PDB file of C-alpha atoms in Angstrom:
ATOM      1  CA  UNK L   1     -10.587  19.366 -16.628  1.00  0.00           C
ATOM      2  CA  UNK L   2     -10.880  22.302 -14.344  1.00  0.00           C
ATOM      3  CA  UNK L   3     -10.690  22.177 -10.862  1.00  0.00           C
ATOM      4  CA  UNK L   4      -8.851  19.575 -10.101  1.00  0.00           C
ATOM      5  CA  UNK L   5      -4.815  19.561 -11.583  1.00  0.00           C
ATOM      6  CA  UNK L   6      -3.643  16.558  -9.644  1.00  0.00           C
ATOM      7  CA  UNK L   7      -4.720  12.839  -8.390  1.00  0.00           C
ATOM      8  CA  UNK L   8      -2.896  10.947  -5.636  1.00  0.00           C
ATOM      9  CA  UNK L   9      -2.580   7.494  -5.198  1.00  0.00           C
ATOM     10  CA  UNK L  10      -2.712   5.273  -2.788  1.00  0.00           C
ATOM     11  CA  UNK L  11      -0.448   1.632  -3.526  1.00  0.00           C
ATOM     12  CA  UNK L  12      -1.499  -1.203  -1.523  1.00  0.00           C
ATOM     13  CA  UNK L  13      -4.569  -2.283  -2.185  1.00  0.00           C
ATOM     14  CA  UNK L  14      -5.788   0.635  -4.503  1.00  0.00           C
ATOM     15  CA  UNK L  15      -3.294   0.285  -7.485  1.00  0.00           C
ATOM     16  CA  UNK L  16      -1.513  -2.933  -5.878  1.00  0.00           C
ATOM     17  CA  UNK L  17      -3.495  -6.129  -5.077  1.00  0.00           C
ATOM     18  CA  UNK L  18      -0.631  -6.776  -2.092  1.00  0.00           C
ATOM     19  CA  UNK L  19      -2.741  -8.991   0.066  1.00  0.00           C
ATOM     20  CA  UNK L  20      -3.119 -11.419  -3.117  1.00  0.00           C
ATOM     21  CA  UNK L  21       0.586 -11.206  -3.774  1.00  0.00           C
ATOM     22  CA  UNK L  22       0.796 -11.668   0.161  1.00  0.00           C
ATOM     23  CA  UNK L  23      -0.837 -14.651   0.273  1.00  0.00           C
ATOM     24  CA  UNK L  24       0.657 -16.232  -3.155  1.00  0.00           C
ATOM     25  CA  UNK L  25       4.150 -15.595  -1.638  1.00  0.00           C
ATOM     26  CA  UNK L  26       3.302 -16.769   2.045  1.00  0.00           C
ATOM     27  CA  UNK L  27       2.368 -19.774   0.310  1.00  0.00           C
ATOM     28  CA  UNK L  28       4.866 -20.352  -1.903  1.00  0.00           C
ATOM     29  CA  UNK L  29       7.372 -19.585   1.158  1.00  0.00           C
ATOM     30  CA  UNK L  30       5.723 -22.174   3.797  1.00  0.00           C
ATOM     31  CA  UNK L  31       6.114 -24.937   1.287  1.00  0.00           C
ATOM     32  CA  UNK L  32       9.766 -24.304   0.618  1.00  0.00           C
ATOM     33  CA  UNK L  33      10.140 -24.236   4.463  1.00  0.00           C
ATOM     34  CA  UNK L  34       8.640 -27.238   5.028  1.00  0.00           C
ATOM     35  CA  UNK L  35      10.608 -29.077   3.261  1.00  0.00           C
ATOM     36  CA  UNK L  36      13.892 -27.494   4.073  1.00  0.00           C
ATOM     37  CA  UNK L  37      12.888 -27.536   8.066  1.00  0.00           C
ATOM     38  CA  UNK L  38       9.889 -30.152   8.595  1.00  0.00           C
ATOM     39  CA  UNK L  39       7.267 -27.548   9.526  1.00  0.00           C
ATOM     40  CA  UNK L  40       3.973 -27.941   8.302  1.00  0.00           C
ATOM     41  CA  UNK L  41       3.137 -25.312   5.696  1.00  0.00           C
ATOM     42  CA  UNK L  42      -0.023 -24.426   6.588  1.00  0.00           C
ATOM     43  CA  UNK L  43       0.340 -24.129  10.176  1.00  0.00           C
ATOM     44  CA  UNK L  44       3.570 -22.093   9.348  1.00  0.00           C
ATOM     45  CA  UNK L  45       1.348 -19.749   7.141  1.00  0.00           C
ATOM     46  CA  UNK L  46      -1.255 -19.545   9.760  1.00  0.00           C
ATOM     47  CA  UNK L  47       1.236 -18.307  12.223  1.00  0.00           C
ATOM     48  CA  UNK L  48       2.460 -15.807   9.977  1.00  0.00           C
ATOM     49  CA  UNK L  49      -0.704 -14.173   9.361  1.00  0.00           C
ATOM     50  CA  UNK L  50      -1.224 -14.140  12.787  1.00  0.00           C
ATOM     51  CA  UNK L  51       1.807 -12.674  13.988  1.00  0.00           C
ATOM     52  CA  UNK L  52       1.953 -10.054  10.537  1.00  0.00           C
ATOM     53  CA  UNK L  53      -0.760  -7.663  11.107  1.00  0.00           C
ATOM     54  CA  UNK L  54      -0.165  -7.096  14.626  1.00  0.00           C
ATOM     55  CA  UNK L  55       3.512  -6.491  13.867  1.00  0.00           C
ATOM     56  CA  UNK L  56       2.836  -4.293  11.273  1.00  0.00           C
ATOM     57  CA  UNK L  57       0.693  -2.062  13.545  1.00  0.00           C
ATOM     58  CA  UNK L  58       3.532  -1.870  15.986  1.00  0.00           C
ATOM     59  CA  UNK L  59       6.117  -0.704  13.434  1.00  0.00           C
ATOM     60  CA  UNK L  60       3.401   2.057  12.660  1.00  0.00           C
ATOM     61  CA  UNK L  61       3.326   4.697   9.622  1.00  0.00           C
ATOM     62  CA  UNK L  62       7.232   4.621   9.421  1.00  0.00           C
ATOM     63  CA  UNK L  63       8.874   1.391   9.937  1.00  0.00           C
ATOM     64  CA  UNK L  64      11.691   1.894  12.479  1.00  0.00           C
ATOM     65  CA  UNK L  65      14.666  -0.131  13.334  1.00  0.00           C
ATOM     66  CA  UNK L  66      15.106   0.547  16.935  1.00  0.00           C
ATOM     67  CA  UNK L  67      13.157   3.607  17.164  1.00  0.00           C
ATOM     68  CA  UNK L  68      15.909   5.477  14.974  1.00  0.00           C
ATOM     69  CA  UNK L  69      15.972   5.286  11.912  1.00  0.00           C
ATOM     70  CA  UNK L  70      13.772   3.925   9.000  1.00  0.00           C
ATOM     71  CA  UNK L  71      14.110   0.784   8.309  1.00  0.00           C
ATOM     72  CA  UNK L  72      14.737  -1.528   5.085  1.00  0.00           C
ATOM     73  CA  UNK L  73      12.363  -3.810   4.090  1.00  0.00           C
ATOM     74  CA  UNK L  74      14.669  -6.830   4.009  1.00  0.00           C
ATOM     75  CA  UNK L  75      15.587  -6.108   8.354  1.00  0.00           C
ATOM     76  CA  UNK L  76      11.441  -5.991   8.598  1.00  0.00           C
ATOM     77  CA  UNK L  77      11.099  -9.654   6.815  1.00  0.00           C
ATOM     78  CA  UNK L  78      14.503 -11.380   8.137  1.00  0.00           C
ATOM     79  CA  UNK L  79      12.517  -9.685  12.118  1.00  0.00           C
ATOM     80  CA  UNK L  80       9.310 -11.041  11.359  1.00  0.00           C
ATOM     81  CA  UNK L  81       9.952 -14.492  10.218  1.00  0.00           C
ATOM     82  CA  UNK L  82      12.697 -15.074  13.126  1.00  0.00           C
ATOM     83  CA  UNK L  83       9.457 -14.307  15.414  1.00  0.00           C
ATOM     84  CA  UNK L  84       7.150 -16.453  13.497  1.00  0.00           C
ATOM     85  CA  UNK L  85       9.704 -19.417  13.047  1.00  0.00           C
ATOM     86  CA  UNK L  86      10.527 -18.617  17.246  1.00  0.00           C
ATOM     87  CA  UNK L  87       6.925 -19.238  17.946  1.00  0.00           C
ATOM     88  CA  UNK L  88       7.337 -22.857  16.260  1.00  0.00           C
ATOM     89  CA  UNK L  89      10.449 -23.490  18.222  1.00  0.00           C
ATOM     90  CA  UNK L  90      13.333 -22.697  15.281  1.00  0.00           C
ATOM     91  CA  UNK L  91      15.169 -20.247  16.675  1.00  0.00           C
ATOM     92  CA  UNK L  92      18.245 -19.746  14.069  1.00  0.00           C
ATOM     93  CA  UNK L  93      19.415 -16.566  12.861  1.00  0.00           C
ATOM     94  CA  UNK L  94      20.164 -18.396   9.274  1.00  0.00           C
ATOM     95  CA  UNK L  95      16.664 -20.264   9.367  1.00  0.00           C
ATOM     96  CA  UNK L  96      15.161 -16.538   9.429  1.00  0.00           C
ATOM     97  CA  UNK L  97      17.322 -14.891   6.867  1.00  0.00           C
ATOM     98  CA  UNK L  98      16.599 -17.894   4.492  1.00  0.00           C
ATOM     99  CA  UNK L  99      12.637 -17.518   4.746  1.00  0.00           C
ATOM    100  CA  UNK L 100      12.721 -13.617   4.307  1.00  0.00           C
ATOM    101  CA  UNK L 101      14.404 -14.385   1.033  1.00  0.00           C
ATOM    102  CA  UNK L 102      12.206 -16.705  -0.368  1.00  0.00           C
ATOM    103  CA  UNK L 103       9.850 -14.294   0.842  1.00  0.00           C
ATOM    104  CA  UNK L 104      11.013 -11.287  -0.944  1.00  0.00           C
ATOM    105  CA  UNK L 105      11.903 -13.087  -4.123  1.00  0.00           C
ATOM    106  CA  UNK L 106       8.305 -14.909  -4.463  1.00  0.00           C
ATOM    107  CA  UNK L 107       6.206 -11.198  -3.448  1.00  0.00           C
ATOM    108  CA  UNK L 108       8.624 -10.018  -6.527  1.00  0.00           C
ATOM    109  CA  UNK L 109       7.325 -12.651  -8.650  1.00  0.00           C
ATOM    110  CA  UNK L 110       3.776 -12.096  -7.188  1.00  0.00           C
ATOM    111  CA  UNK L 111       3.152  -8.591  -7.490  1.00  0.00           C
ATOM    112  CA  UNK L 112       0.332  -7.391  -9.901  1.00  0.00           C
ATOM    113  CA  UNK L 113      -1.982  -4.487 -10.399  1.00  0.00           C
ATOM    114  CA  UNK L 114      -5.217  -4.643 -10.003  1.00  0.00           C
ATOM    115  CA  UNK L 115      -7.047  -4.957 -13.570  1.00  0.00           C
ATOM    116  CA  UNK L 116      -8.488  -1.422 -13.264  1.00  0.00           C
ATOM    117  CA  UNK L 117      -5.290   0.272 -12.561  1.00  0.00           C
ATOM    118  CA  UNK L 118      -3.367   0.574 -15.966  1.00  0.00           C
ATOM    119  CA  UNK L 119      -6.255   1.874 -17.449  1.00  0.00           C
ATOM    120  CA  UNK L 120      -7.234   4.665 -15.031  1.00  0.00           C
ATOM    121  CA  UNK L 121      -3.832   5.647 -15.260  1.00  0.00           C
ATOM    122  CA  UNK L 122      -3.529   5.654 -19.041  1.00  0.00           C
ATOM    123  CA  UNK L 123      -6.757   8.297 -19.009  1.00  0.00           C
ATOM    124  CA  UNK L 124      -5.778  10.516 -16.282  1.00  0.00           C
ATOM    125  CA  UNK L 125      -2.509  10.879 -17.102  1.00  0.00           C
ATOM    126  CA  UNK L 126      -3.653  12.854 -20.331  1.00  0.00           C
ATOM    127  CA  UNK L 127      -4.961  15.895 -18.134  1.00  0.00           C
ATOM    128  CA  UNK L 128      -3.557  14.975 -15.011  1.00  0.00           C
ATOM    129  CA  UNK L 129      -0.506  15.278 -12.577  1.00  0.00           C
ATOM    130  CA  UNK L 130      -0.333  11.566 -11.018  1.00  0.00           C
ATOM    131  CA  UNK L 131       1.636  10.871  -7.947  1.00  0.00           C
ATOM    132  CA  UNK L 132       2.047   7.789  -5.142  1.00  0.00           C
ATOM    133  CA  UNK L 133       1.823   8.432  -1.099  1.00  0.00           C
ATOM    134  CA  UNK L 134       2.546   4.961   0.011  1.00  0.00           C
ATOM    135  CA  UNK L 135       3.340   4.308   3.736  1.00  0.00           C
ATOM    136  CA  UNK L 136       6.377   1.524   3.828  1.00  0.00           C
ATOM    137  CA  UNK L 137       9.905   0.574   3.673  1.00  0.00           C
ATOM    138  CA  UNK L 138      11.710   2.595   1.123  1.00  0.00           C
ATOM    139  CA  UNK L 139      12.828  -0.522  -1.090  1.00  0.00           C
ATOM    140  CA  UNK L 140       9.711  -2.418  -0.501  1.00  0.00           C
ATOM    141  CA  UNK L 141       7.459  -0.176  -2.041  1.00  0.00           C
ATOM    142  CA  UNK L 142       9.839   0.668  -4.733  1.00  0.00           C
ATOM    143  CA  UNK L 143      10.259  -3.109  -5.566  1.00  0.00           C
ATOM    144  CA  UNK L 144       6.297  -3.074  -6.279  1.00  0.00           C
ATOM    145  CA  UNK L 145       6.246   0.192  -8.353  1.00  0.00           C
ATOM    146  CA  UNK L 146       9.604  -1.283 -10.631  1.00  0.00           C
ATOM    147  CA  UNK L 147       7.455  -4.793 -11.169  1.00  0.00           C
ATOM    148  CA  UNK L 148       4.464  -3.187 -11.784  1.00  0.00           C
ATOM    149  CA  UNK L 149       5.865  -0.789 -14.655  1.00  0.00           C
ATOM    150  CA  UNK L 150       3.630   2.138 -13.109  1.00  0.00           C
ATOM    151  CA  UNK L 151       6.047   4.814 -12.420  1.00  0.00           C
ATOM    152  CA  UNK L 152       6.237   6.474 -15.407  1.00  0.00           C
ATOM    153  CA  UNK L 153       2.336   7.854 -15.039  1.00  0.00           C
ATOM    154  CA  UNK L 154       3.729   9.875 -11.449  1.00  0.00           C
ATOM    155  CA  UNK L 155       5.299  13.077 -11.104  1.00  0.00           C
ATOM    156  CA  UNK L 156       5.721  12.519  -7.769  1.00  0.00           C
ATOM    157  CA  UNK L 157       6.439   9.375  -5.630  1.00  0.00           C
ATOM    158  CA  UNK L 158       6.692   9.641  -1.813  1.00  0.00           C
ATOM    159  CA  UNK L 159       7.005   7.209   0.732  1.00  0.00           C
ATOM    160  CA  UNK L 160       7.029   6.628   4.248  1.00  0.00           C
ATOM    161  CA  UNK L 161      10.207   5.594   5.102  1.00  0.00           C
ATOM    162  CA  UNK L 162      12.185   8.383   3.051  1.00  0.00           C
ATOM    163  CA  UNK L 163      10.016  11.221   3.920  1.00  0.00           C
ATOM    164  CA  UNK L 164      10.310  10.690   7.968  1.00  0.00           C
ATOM    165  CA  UNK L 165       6.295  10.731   7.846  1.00  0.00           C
ATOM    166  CA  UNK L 166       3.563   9.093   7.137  1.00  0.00           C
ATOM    167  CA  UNK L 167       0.108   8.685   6.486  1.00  0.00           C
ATOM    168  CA  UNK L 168      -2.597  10.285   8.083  1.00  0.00           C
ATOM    169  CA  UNK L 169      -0.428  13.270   8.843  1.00  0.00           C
ATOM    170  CA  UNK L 170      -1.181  15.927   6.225  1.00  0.00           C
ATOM    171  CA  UNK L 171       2.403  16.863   5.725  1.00  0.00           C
ATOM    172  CA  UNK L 172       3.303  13.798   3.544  1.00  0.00           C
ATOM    173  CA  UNK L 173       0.188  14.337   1.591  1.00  0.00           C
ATOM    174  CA  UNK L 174       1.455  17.905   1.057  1.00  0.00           C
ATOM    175  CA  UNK L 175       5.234  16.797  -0.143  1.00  0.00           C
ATOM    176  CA  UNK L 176       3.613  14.995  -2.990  1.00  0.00           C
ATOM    177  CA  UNK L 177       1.934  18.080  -4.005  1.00  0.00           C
ATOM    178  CA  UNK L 178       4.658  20.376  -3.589  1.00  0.00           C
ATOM    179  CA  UNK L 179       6.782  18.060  -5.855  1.00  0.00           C
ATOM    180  CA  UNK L 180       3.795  18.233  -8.455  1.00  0.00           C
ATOM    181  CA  UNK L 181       3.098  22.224  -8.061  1.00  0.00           C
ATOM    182  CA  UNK L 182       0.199  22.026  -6.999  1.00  0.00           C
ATOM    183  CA  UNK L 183      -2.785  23.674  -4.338  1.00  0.00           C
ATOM    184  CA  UNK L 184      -4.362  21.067  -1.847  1.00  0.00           C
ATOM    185  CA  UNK L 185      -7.739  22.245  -2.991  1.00  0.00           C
ATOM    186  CA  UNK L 186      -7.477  21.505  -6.754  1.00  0.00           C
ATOM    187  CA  UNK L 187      -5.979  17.937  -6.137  1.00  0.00           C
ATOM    188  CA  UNK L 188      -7.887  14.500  -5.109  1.00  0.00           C
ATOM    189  CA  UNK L 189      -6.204  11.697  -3.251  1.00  0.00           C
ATOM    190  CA  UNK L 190      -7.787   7.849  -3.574  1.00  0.00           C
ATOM    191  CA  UNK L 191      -7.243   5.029  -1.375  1.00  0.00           C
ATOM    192  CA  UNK L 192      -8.380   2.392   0.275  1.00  0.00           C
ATOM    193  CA  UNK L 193      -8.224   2.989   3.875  1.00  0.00           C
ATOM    194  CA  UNK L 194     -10.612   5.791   5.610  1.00  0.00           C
ATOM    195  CA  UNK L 195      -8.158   6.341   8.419  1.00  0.00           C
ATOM    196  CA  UNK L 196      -5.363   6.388   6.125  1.00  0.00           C
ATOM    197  CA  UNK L 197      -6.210   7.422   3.022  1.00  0.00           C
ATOM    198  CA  UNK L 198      -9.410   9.488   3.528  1.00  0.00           C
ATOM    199  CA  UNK L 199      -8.682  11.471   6.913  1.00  0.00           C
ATOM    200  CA  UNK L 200      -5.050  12.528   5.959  1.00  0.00           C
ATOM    201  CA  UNK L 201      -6.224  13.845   2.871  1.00  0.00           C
ATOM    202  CA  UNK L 202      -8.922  16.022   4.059  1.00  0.00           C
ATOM    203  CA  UNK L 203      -6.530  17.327   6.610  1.00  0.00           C
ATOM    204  CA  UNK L 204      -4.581  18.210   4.138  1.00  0.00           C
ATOM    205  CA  UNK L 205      -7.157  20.439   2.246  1.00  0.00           C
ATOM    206  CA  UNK L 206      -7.484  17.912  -0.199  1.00  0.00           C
ATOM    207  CA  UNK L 207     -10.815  16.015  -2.090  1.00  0.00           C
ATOM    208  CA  UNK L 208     -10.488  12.409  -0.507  1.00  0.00           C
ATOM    209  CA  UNK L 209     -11.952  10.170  -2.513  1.00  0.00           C
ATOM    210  CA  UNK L 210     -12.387   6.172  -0.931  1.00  0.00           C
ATOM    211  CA  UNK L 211     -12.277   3.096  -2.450  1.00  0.00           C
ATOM    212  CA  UNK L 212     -13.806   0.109  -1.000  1.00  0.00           C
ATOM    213  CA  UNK L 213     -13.682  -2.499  -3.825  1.00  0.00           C
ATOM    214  CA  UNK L 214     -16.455  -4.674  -1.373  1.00  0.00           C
ATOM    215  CA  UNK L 215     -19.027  -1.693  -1.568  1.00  0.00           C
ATOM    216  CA  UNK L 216     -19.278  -1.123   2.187  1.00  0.00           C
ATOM    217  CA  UNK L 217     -20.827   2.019   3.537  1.00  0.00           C
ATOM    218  CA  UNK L 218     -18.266   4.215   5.890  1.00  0.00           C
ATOM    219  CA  UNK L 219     -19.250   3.808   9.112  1.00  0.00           C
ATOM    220  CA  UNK L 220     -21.156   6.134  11.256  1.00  0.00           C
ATOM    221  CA  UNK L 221     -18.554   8.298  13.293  1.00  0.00           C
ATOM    222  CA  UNK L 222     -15.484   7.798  10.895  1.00  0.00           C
ATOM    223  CA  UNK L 223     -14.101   9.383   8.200  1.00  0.00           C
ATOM    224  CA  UNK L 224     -16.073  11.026   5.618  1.00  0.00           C
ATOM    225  CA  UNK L 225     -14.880  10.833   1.851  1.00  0.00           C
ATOM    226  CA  UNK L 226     -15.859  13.243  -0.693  1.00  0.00           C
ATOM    227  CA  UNK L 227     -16.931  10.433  -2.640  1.00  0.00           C
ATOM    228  CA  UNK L 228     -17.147   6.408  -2.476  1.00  0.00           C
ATOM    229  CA  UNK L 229     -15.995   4.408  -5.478  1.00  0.00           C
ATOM    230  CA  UNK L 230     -15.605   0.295  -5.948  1.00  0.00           C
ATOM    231  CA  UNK L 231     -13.860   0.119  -8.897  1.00  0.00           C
ATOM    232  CA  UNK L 232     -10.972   2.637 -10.513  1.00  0.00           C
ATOM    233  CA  UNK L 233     -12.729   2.782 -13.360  1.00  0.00           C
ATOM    234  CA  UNK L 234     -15.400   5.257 -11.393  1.00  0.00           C
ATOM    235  CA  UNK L 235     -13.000   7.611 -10.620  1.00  0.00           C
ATOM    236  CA  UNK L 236     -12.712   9.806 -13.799  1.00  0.00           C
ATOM    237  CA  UNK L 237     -16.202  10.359 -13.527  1.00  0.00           C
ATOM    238  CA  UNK L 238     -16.361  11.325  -9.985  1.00  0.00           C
ATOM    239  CA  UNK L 239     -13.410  13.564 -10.499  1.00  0.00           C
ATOM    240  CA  UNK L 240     -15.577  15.591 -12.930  1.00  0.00           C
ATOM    241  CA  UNK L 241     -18.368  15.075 -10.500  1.00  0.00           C
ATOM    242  CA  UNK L 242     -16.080  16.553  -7.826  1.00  0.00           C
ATOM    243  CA  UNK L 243     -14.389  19.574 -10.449  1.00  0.00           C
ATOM    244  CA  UNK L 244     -17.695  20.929 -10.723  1.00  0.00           C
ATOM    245  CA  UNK L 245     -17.927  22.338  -7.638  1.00  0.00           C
ATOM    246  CA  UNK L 246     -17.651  20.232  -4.648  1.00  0.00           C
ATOM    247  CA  UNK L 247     -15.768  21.075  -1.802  1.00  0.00           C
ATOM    248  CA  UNK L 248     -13.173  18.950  -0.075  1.00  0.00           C
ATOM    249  CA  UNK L 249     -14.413  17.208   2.835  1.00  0.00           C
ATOM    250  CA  UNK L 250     -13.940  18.579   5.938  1.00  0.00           C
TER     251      UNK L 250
END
């Protein structure tokens, strides 16, 4: 297909159904906890997913321990479940370091793709160059690309916490394509999130392409995609759509 040599991925929540895994996990987690420590499960879950999003918005694009260097993704769980089990009153190193792993070892037993992803992948991959640009802890998101059995579709993997940078910022959106050989304007990025995904890619020079699996409408003053899909399975036809001749959006 001319015009377009390479397609970026987003992970979570484009290729990844993480907040299903998420909440399989968190479940799985709070019951093991309850028995272990006499909390009640779902009160334990609901403080978790509480405390989770705001805590991941603090650690921003690339999750830092102390502000120096990137951090693991086993120091982010072992952090946030000491906070969530301190808000309940257990405040025990041990008690914290217990619950991130049965965290970690029920997300690895949790993680799927979403049912459109293998075969989008499968027909790109024939005229394509694939990569990832994931934001994240360097082993976390490498944990979900082993389980899934994805990476051997992508040229190029980058994430967060290795590269130093992370999504919006054009620059880690341009180390994927430099590791593919290929010009911003003849490559396509998809993903889920229209600040993350969407805007970082067209500052990068790039066709940003948004998927919003609920069929919502971007709102007035955002981000613009190139193009809107629900479904993976859109995309091949929207690449062709966007090959023939439309620009990148600005």
């Amino acid at each position: 297909m001319p015009g377009i040599d390479a397609v970026l991925f987003d992970l979570d929540e484009t290729l990844l159904d993480d907040d299903a895994s998420m909440r399989r996990a968190l479940a799985e987690t709070c019951s093991e906890l309850e028995g272990e420590y006499g909390l009640p499960a779902e009160r334990l879950a609901r403080v978790y997913l509480e405390f989770a999003p705001r805590a991941w918005r603090g650690l921003g694009s690339v999750p830092t321990a102390g502000g120096a260097r990137p951090a693991d993704g086993r120091a982010i769980r072992a952090w946030m479940w000491g906070e969530v089990l301190g808000l309940l009153g257990v405040a025990a190193p041990a008690a914290a370091e217990r619950a991130a792993g049965l965290y970690a070892a029920a997300r690895r037993r949790s993680y799927a793709a979403f049912d459109d992803a293998l075969p989008v992948l499968e027909r790109l991959s024939a005229e394509h160059r694939l990569g990832v640009v994931t934001n994240g802890a360097s082993d976390t998101q490498r944990d979900k690309l082993g389980a899934l059995g994805l990476g051997r579709f992508f040229g190029a993997v980058v994430i967060s916490g290795e590269a130093g940078v992370g999504k919006p910022e054009p620059a880690i959106f341009r180390l994927a394509l430099e590791a593919l050989g290929v010009a911003p304007a003849r490559a396509a990025h998809v993903g889920d999130s229209l600040e993350s995904d969407v805007a970082g890619a067209s500052r990068a020079g790039m066709h940003a392409v948004w998927l919003s699996r609920a069929g919502d409408a971007p709102p007035a003053g955002g981000p613009r995609p190139g193009a809107s899909i629900r479904t993976l399975a859109e995309l091949p036809g929207v690449l062709r759509r966007l090959a023939a001749g439309a620009s990148p959006a600005p």
